[in-house]
PDB file of C-alpha atoms and ligand atoms in Angstrom:
ATOM      1  CA  MET A   1     100.517 108.897  87.492  1.00 83.00           C
ATOM      2  CA  LYS A   2     101.987 107.245  90.532  1.00 96.00           C
ATOM      3  CA  PHE A   3      98.860 105.328  91.103  1.00 98.00           C
ATOM      4  CA  LYS A   4      98.571 104.277  87.395  1.00 98.00           C
ATOM      5  CA  LYS A   5     101.952 102.939  87.611  1.00 98.00           C
ATOM      6  CA  LEU A   6     101.326 101.132  90.654  1.00 98.00           C
ATOM      7  CA  ILE A   7      98.081  99.418  89.155  1.00 98.00           C
ATOM      8  CA  LYS A   8     100.057  98.713  86.068  1.00 98.00           C
ATOM      9  CA  SER A   9     102.845  96.913  88.052  1.00 98.00           C
ATOM     10  CA  LEU A  10     100.203  95.000  90.032  1.00 98.00           C
ATOM     11  CA  HIS A  11      98.626  93.899  86.521  1.00 97.00           C
ATOM     12  CA  LYS A  12     101.944  93.013  85.059  1.00 97.00           C
ATOM     13  CA  GLY A  13     102.953  90.895  87.976  1.00 96.00           C
ATOM     14  CA  LYS A  14     106.506  90.622  87.387  1.00 96.00           C
ATOM     15  CA  ARG A  15     107.347  91.070  91.176  1.00 97.00           C
ATOM     16  CA  THR A  16     105.576  91.243  94.423  1.00 98.00           C
ATOM     17  CA  LEU A  17     105.033  94.584  95.830  1.00 98.00           C
ATOM     18  CA  PHE A  18     105.544  95.582  99.251  1.00 98.00           C
ATOM     19  CA  ALA A  19     102.804  97.898 100.922  1.00 98.00           C
ATOM     20  CA  VAL A  20     103.269  99.440 104.386  1.00 98.00           C
ATOM     21  CA  LEU A  21      99.941 100.163 106.090  1.00 98.00           C
ATOM     22  CA  ILE A  22      99.717 103.381 107.975  1.00 97.00           C
ATOM     23  CA  ASP A  23      97.007 103.712 110.647  1.00 95.00           C
ATOM     24  CA  PRO A  24      96.551 107.451 111.243  1.00 95.00           C
ATOM     25  CA  ASP A  25      96.068 106.824 115.081  1.00 93.00           C
ATOM     26  CA  LYS A  26      99.681 105.381 115.162  1.00 94.00           C
ATOM     27  CA  PHE A  27     101.406 107.594 112.688  1.00 96.00           C
ATOM     28  CA  ASN A  28     105.398 107.266 113.090  1.00 97.00           C
ATOM     29  CA  PRO A  29     107.433 109.435 110.948  1.00 98.00           C
ATOM     30  CA  LEU A  30     110.385 107.386 111.478  1.00 98.00           C
ATOM     31  CA  LEU A  31     108.717 104.516 109.970  1.00 98.00           C
ATOM     32  CA  ILE A  32     108.064 106.660 106.835  1.00 98.00           C
ATOM     33  CA  ARG A  33     111.803 107.587 106.643  1.00 98.00           C
ATOM     34  CA  MET A  34     112.945 104.143 107.337  1.00 98.00           C
ATOM     35  CA  ALA A  35     110.619 103.155 104.164  1.00 98.00           C
ATOM     36  CA  ASN A  36     112.030 105.619 102.044  1.00 98.00           C
ATOM     37  CA  GLU A  37     115.314 103.741 102.209  1.00 98.00           C
ATOM     38  CA  ALA A  38     113.888 100.280 102.217  1.00 98.00           C
ATOM     39  CA  ASN A  39     112.218  98.287  99.238  1.00 98.00           C
ATOM     40  CA  VAL A  40     108.702  99.751  99.964  1.00 98.00           C
ATOM     41  CA  ASP A  41     106.522 100.343  97.104  1.00 98.00           C
ATOM     42  CA  CYS A  42     103.689 102.472  98.807  1.00 98.00           C
ATOM     43  CA  PHE A  43     101.818 103.230 101.708  1.00 98.00           C
ATOM     44  CA  LEU A  44      98.279 102.455 102.203  1.00 98.00           C
ATOM     45  CA  VAL A  45      96.508 104.764 104.692  1.00 98.00           C
ATOM     46  CA  GLY A  46      93.232 103.711 106.510  1.00 95.00           C
ATOM     47  CA  GLY A  47      91.661 101.867 109.516  1.00 90.00           C
ATOM     48  CA  SER A  48      88.422  99.998 110.075  1.00 87.00           C
ATOM     49  CA  LYS A  49      87.752 102.682 112.837  1.00 85.00           C
ATOM     50  CA  LEU A  50      89.585 105.616 113.688  1.00 87.00           C
ATOM     51  CA  LEU A  51      89.560 107.107 117.045  1.00 84.00           C
ATOM     52  CA  ARG A  52      91.869 110.514 116.909  1.00 85.00           C
ATOM     53  CA  GLY A  53      93.795 110.092 113.472  1.00 85.00           C
ATOM     54  CA  ASN A  54      92.939 112.384 110.825  1.00 94.00           C
ATOM     55  CA  ILE A  55      93.308 110.780 107.296  1.00 96.00           C
ATOM     56  CA  ASP A  56      94.064 114.051 105.430  1.00 96.00           C
ATOM     57  CA  GLU A  57      96.744 115.104 108.189  1.00 97.00           C
ATOM     58  CA  THR A  58      98.349 111.656 107.825  1.00 97.00           C
ATOM     59  CA  VAL A  59      98.679 111.931 104.155  1.00 98.00           C
ATOM     60  CA  LYS A  60      99.904 115.380 104.254  1.00 98.00           C
ATOM     61  CA  LYS A  61     102.631 114.404 106.824  1.00 98.00           C
ATOM     62  CA  ILE A  62     103.715 111.399 104.630  1.00 98.00           C
ATOM     63  CA  LYS A  63     104.017 113.329 101.483  1.00 98.00           C
ATOM     64  CA  GLU A  64     106.090 115.790 103.455  1.00 98.00           C
ATOM     65  CA  ILE A  65     108.730 113.168 103.964  1.00 97.00           C
ATOM     66  CA  SER A  66     108.335 110.769 101.310  1.00 98.00           C
ATOM     67  CA  ASN A  67     107.978 110.379  97.466  1.00 98.00           C
ATOM     68  CA  LEU A  68     106.337 107.166  97.588  1.00 98.00           C
ATOM     69  CA  PRO A  69     102.820 106.603  96.330  1.00 98.00           C
ATOM     70  CA  VAL A  70     100.263 107.129  99.074  1.00 98.00           C
ATOM     71  CA  VAL A  71      96.859 105.025  98.667  1.00 98.00           C
ATOM     72  CA  LEU A  72      93.804 105.203 100.436  1.00 98.00           C
ATOM     73  CA  PHE A  73      92.401 101.921 102.089  1.00 98.00           C
ATOM     74  CA  PRO A  74      89.338 103.337 103.632  1.00 97.00           C
ATOM     75  CA  GLY A  75      87.466 101.857 106.475  1.00 95.00           C
ATOM     76  CA  ASP A  76      84.524 104.153 105.775  1.00 95.00           C
ATOM     77  CA  GLU A  77      83.128 107.143 103.826  1.00 95.00           C
ATOM     78  CA  ASN A  78      85.050 109.696 106.056  1.00 95.00           C
ATOM     79  CA  GLN A  79      88.619 108.407 105.173  1.00 96.00           C
ATOM     80  CA  LEU A  80      89.240 110.042 101.873  1.00 97.00           C
ATOM     81  CA  SER A  81      91.728 112.804 100.956  1.00 97.00           C
ATOM     82  CA  ASP A  82      92.371 114.794  97.780  1.00 98.00           C
ATOM     83  CA  LYS A  83      96.270 114.717  98.777  1.00 98.00           C
ATOM     84  CA  ALA A  84      96.212 110.831  98.167  1.00 98.00           C
ATOM     85  CA  ASP A  85      97.640 109.506  94.948  1.00 98.00           C
ATOM     86  CA  GLY A  86      94.815 107.131  94.757  1.00 98.00           C
ATOM     87  CA  LEU A  87      92.291 104.800  96.151  1.00 98.00           C
ATOM     88  CA  PHE A  88      91.755 100.967  96.712  1.00 98.00           C
ATOM     89  CA  LEU A  89      87.847 101.143  96.957  1.00 98.00           C
ATOM     90  CA  PRO A  90      86.854  98.172  98.905  1.00 98.00           C
ATOM     91  CA  SER A  91      83.695  96.152  99.091  1.00 98.00           C
ATOM     92  CA  LEU A  92      83.676  93.650 101.565  1.00 98.00           C
ATOM     93  CA  LEU A  93      82.605  90.652  99.527  1.00 98.00           C
ATOM     94  CA  SER A  94      82.965  88.339 102.405  1.00 98.00           C
ATOM     95  CA  GLY A  95      80.282  89.840 104.466  1.00 98.00           C
ATOM     96  CA  ARG A  96      76.512  90.211 103.942  1.00 98.00           C
ATOM     97  CA  ASN A  97      76.295  93.773 105.455  1.00 98.00           C
ATOM     98  CA  PRO A  98      74.883  95.845 102.753  1.00 98.00           C
ATOM     99  CA  ASP A  99      76.771  99.100 104.306  1.00 98.00           C
ATOM    100  CA  TYR A 100      80.091  97.608 103.335  1.00 98.00           C
ATOM    101  CA  LEU A 101      78.991  96.231 100.083  1.00 98.00           C
ATOM    102  CA  ILE A 102      77.543  99.184  98.509  1.00 98.00           C
ATOM    103  CA  SER A 103      76.044 102.091 100.967  1.00 98.00           C
ATOM    104  CA  LYS A 104      79.636 103.373 102.009  1.00 98.00           C
ATOM    105  CA  GLN A 105      80.539 103.182  98.543  1.00 98.00           C
ATOM    106  CA  VAL A 106      77.522 105.452  97.347  1.00 98.00           C
ATOM    107  CA  LEU A 107      78.351 107.685 100.181  1.00 98.00           C
ATOM    108  CA  MET A 108      81.992 107.959  98.846  1.00 98.00           C
ATOM    109  CA  ALA A 109      81.314 108.430  95.311  1.00 98.00           C
ATOM    110  CA  PRO A 110      80.422 112.050  95.008  1.00 98.00           C
ATOM    111  CA  ASN A 111      83.686 113.015  97.027  1.00 98.00           C
ATOM    112  CA  ILE A 112      85.768 110.645  94.939  1.00 98.00           C
ATOM    113  CA  TYR A 113      84.426 112.405  91.884  1.00 98.00           C
ATOM    114  CA  ARG A 114      84.786 115.983  93.532  1.00 98.00           C
ATOM    115  CA  MET A 115      88.351 115.277  94.650  1.00 98.00           C
ATOM    116  CA  LYS A 116      89.149 113.626  91.256  1.00 98.00           C
ATOM    117  CA  LEU A 117      90.573 110.669  93.058  1.00 98.00           C
ATOM    118  CA  LYS A 118      92.129 107.788  90.963  1.00 98.00           C
ATOM    119  CA  HIS A 119      90.744 104.515  92.201  1.00 98.00           C
ATOM    120  CA  ALA A 120      90.651 100.880  91.542  1.00 98.00           C
ATOM    121  CA  PRO A 121      87.583  98.645  92.839  1.00 98.00           C
ATOM    122  CA  MET A 122      88.842  96.087  95.196  1.00 98.00           C
ATOM    123  CA  ALA A 123      87.274  92.895  96.331  1.00 98.00           C
ATOM    124  CA  TYR A 124      87.822  92.629  99.975  1.00 98.00           C
ATOM    125  CA  ILE A 125      87.817  89.242 101.488  1.00 98.00           C
ATOM    126  CA  LEU A 126      88.001  88.743 105.272  1.00 98.00           C
ATOM    127  CA  LEU A 127      89.176  85.326 106.178  1.00 98.00           C
ATOM    128  CA  ASN A 128      89.274  83.929 109.920  1.00 95.00           C
ATOM    129  CA  GLY A 129      92.398  84.777 111.320  1.00 86.00           C
ATOM    130  CA  ASP A 130      91.693  83.244 114.588  1.00 86.00           C
ATOM    131  CA  LYS A 131      90.984  86.308 116.620  1.00 85.00           C
ATOM    132  CA  GLN A 132      88.061  88.604 116.062  1.00 92.00           C
ATOM    133  CA  SER A 133      89.496  91.493 113.934  1.00 93.00           C
ATOM    134  CA  SER A 134      88.251  95.056 114.085  1.00 93.00           C
ATOM    135  CA  THR A 135      87.066  94.765 110.742  1.00 94.00           C
ATOM    136  CA  GLN A 136      84.700  91.980 111.792  1.00 96.00           C
ATOM    137  CA  LYS A 137      83.583  93.955 114.751  1.00 95.00           C
ATOM    138  CA  VAL A 138      82.927  97.089 112.891  1.00 96.00           C
ATOM    139  CA  THR A 139      81.344  95.680 109.854  1.00 97.00           C
ATOM    140  CA  LYS A 140      79.426  92.994 111.977  1.00 97.00           C
ATOM    141  CA  THR A 141      80.052  90.553 109.320  1.00 97.00           C
ATOM    142  CA  GLN A 142      81.288  86.915 109.358  1.00 97.00           C
ATOM    143  CA  PRO A 143      84.883  86.145 108.039  1.00 97.00           C
ATOM    144  CA  LEU A 144      84.945  83.342 105.432  1.00 98.00           C
ATOM    145  CA  ALA A 145      86.306  80.127 107.075  1.00 96.00           C
ATOM    146  CA  LEU A 146      90.168  79.006 106.338  1.00 94.00           C
ATOM    147  CA  ASN A 147      89.012  75.407 105.824  1.00 93.00           C
ATOM    148  CA  ASN A 148      86.354  76.281 103.353  1.00 95.00           C
ATOM    149  CA  LYS A 149      88.705  76.512 100.076  1.00 96.00           C
ATOM    150  CA  GLN A 150      85.389  76.216  97.870  1.00 98.00           C
ATOM    151  CA  GLN A 151      83.713  79.201  99.378  1.00 98.00           C
ATOM    152  CA  LEU A 152      86.860  81.320  99.135  1.00 98.00           C
ATOM    153  CA  LEU A 153      87.180  80.249  95.470  1.00 98.00           C
ATOM    154  CA  ASP A 154      83.685  81.126  94.529  1.00 98.00           C
ATOM    155  CA  THR A 155      83.582  84.456  96.307  1.00 98.00           C
ATOM    156  CA  ALA A 156      86.757  85.596  94.343  1.00 98.00           C
ATOM    157  CA  LEU A 157      85.382  84.119  91.031  1.00 98.00           C
ATOM    158  CA  ALA A 158      82.166  86.278  91.757  1.00 98.00           C
ATOM    159  CA  ALA A 159      84.558  89.303  92.176  1.00 98.00           C
ATOM    160  CA  LYS A 160      86.188  88.731  88.880  1.00 98.00           C
ATOM    161  CA  TYR A 161      82.876  88.275  87.194  1.00 98.00           C
ATOM    162  CA  LEU A 162      81.523  91.563  88.841  1.00 98.00           C
ATOM    163  CA  GLY A 163      84.568  93.327  87.311  1.00 98.00           C
ATOM    164  CA  PHE A 164      86.748  94.146  90.394  1.00 98.00           C
ATOM    165  CA  GLU A 165      90.167  94.928  89.529  1.00 98.00           C
ATOM    166  CA  LEU A 166      91.931  93.971  92.716  1.00 98.00           C
ATOM    167  CA  LEU A 167      91.477  91.044  95.164  1.00 98.00           C
ATOM    168  CA  TYR A 168      92.548  91.645  98.889  1.00 98.00           C
ATOM    169  CA  LEU A 169      92.613  88.667 101.021  1.00 98.00           C
ATOM    170  CA  GLU A 170      92.654  89.863 104.728  1.00 97.00           C
ATOM    171  CA  ALA A 171      93.325  87.647 107.794  1.00 97.00           C
ATOM    172  CA  GLY A 172      92.587  90.955 109.754  1.00 95.00           C
ATOM    173  CA  SER A 173      94.787  93.397 111.270  1.00 94.00           C
ATOM    174  CA  GLY A 174      97.046  91.552 114.009  1.00 93.00           C
ATOM    175  CA  ALA A 175      95.693  88.128 112.952  1.00 96.00           C
ATOM    176  CA  LYS A 176      97.177  85.338 115.100  1.00 94.00           C
ATOM    177  CA  LYS A 177      96.832  83.060 112.159  1.00 94.00           C
ATOM    178  CA  SER A 178      97.665  84.588 108.653  1.00 96.00           C
ATOM    179  CA  ILE A 179      96.346  83.155 105.365  1.00 97.00           C
ATOM    180  CA  PRO A 180      98.013  79.843 104.483  1.00 97.00           C
ATOM    181  CA  PRO A 181     100.355  80.589 101.421  1.00 98.00           C
ATOM    182  CA  ILE A 182      98.757  77.449  99.716  1.00 97.00           C
ATOM    183  CA  LEU A 183      95.375  79.588  99.583  1.00 97.00           C
ATOM    184  CA  ILE A 184      97.090  82.321  98.021  1.00 98.00           C
ATOM    185  CA  LYS A 185      98.644  79.985  95.566  1.00 98.00           C
ATOM    186  CA  GLU A 186      95.425  78.417  94.673  1.00 98.00           C
ATOM    187  CA  VAL A 187      93.414  81.680  94.498  1.00 98.00           C
ATOM    188  CA  LYS A 188      96.101  83.099  92.313  1.00 97.00           C
ATOM    189  CA  GLU A 189      96.165  80.093  89.842  1.00 97.00           C
ATOM    190  CA  LYS A 190      92.408  79.833  89.360  1.00 97.00           C
ATOM    191  CA  ILE A 191      91.477  83.624  89.574  1.00 97.00           C
ATOM    192  CA  HIS A 192      93.487  85.707  87.475  1.00 95.00           C
ATOM    193  CA  LEU A 193      93.166  89.126  89.301  1.00 98.00           C
ATOM    194  CA  PRO A 194      95.934  90.969  91.012  1.00 98.00           C
ATOM    195  CA  LEU A 195      96.018  89.491  94.616  1.00 98.00           C
ATOM    196  CA  ILE A 196      96.956  91.528  97.606  1.00 98.00           C
ATOM    197  CA  VAL A 197      97.486  89.663 100.868  1.00 98.00           C
ATOM    198  CA  GLY A 198      97.567  91.102 104.534  1.00 98.00           C
ATOM    199  CA  GLY A 199      96.775  90.393 108.162  1.00 97.00           C
ATOM    200  CA  GLY A 200      99.307  89.112 110.945  1.00 97.00           C
ATOM    201  CA  ILE A 201     102.296  89.078 108.616  1.00 98.00           C
ATOM    202  CA  ASN A 202     105.197  89.545 110.993  1.00 98.00           C
ATOM    203  CA  THR A 203     108.179  87.471 109.793  1.00 98.00           C
ATOM    204  CA  ALA A 204     110.270  87.389 106.804  1.00 98.00           C
ATOM    205  CA  LYS A 205     109.411  83.624 106.325  1.00 98.00           C
ATOM    206  CA  LYS A 206     105.891  84.592 105.961  1.00 98.00           C
ATOM    207  CA  VAL A 207     106.882  87.336 103.371  1.00 98.00           C
ATOM    208  CA  LYS A 208     108.860  84.794 101.562  1.00 98.00           C
ATOM    209  CA  ASP A 209     106.102  82.250 101.406  1.00 98.00           C
ATOM    210  CA  TYR A 210     103.683  84.722 100.058  1.00 98.00           C
ATOM    211  CA  ILE A 211     106.060  85.829  97.236  1.00 98.00           C
ATOM    212  CA  GLN A 212     106.559  82.182  96.365  1.00 98.00           C
ATOM    213  CA  ALA A 213     102.714  81.570  96.335  1.00 98.00           C
ATOM    214  CA  GLY A 214     102.356  84.441  93.905  1.00 98.00           C
ATOM    215  CA  ALA A 215     100.980  87.282  95.805  1.00 98.00           C
ATOM    216  CA  ASN A 216     101.173  90.620  93.953  1.00 98.00           C
ATOM    217  CA  MET A 217     101.248  92.790  96.895  1.00 98.00           C
ATOM    218  CA  ILE A 218     101.897  92.193 100.760  1.00 98.00           C
ATOM    219  CA  VAL A 219     100.835  94.566 103.135  1.00 98.00           C
ATOM    220  CA  VAL A 220     102.235  94.759 106.642  1.00 98.00           C
ATOM    221  CA  GLY A 221     100.965  97.112 109.440  1.00 98.00           C
ATOM    222  CA  ASN A 222     100.725  95.917 113.072  1.00 96.00           C
ATOM    223  CA  ALA A 223     104.246  94.239 113.197  1.00 98.00           C
ATOM    224  CA  LEU A 224     105.997  97.358 112.016  1.00 98.00           C
ATOM    225  CA  GLU A 225     103.774  99.320 114.517  1.00 97.00           C
ATOM    226  CA  LYS A 226     105.181  97.144 117.326  1.00 97.00           C
ATOM    227  CA  ASP A 227     108.778  96.722 116.055  1.00 98.00           C
ATOM    228  CA  ILE A 228     109.987  99.246 113.581  1.00 98.00           C
ATOM    229  CA  ASN A 229     113.444  97.323 113.251  1.00 98.00           C
ATOM    230  CA  LEU A 230     111.480  94.388 111.572  1.00 98.00           C
ATOM    231  CA  LEU A 231     111.483  96.748 108.316  1.00 98.00           C
ATOM    232  CA  LYS A 232     114.938  95.581 107.473  1.00 98.00           C
ATOM    233  CA  SER A 233     114.448  92.008 107.276  1.00 98.00           C
ATOM    234  CA  LEU A 234     111.026  92.090 105.722  1.00 98.00           C
ATOM    235  CA  SER A 235     112.447  94.682 103.222  1.00 98.00           C
ATOM    236  CA  ALA A 236     115.401  92.334 102.281  1.00 98.00           C
ATOM    237  CA  CYS A 237     112.718  89.541 100.765  1.00 98.00           C
ATOM    238  CA  PHE A 238     111.588  92.324  98.271  1.00 98.00           C
ATOM    239  CA  GLU A 239     115.333  92.780  96.996  1.00 93.00           C
ATOM    240  CA  GLN A 240     115.540  92.804  93.142  1.00 81.00           C
ATOM    241  CA  PRO A 241     117.904  89.942  91.773  1.00 72.00           C
ATOM    242  CA  LEU A 242     121.161  91.680  90.345  1.00 65.00           C
ATOM    243  CA  LYS A 243     121.121  91.340  86.587  1.00 63.00           C
ATOM    244  CA  THR A 244     123.900  89.221  85.329  1.00 63.00           C
ATOM    245  CA  PRO A 245     126.131  91.028  83.049  1.00 61.00           C
ATOM    246  CA  LYS A 246     125.643  89.728  79.434  1.00 60.00           C
ATOM    247  CA  HIS A 247     129.431  88.992  79.102  1.00 62.00           C
ATOM    248  CA  ILE A 248     129.538  86.405  81.905  1.00 54.00           C
TER     249      ILE A 248
HETATM  250  C1  1GP C   1      95.064  94.970 107.837  1.00 79.12           C
HETATM  251  O1  1GP C   1      95.934  93.447 106.267  1.00 79.12           O
HETATM  252  C2  1GP C   1      96.210  94.675 107.027  1.00 79.12           C
HETATM  253  O2  1GP C   1      94.000  95.660 106.920  1.00 79.12           O
HETATM  254  C3  1GP C   1      97.492  94.481 107.609  1.00 79.12           C
HETATM  255  O3  1GP C   1      97.413  93.659 108.877  1.00 79.12           O
HETATM  256  O4  1GP C   1      98.177  95.187 110.669  1.00 79.12           O
HETATM  257  O5  1GP C   1      98.335  92.637 110.692  1.00 79.12           O
HETATM  258  O6  1GP C   1      99.660  93.845 109.257  1.00 79.12           O
HETATM  259  P1  1GP C   1      98.332  93.682 109.856  1.00 79.12           P
END
């Protein structure tokens, strides 16, 4: 139910949702507690490569202290958990590595079925965030160049024609250069798919610019791992305007 509601809200697009990415290797329960009190809409759980952290344990720990939806954002077939509310099932369309386009998904499919995991197919597009991202290293793929707008639009359009439900534009975790908001605006205007943006988002200004550009969901991971107190100023960007009483 929680997952269906989240997807519905992404499709409706009435407001931008705020997702906090939890890397199981860097799990901090305080961040979960603070998110409960902030304008956070959901947690994403996953990582391109896990060292020690366990997905199932992490989802369980989040669920013990929060009622917010927990959505899997798996880096590979081992990052599934039946305790999660749902799954963004990614296919790395910016790359040309068949493992991340289809092989991992084939390995995941029987477990998604067995776990009865709710899922949404997501076109995952990695852009060049000016630093070799771990996604790039692990997947052995090249990101799309930020200055090749046409290639990005063509890839996003292909995602739409292929039937993907969500579009994730990713600069890479901890990216020095996050995606220019103008690109988000153009993709949003031309490709009518719910648009998720992440990678290197570390200031309220960036968050505001992405909201303005029409992003449907903004994902922040690294910046909150480094400075948990940033949550307050980022969260404030998602404040709902108070409804004006009718008699005024
Ligand atoms: C990574 O887009 C996410 O997949 C989040 O990036 O960790 O830089 O916030 P950051």
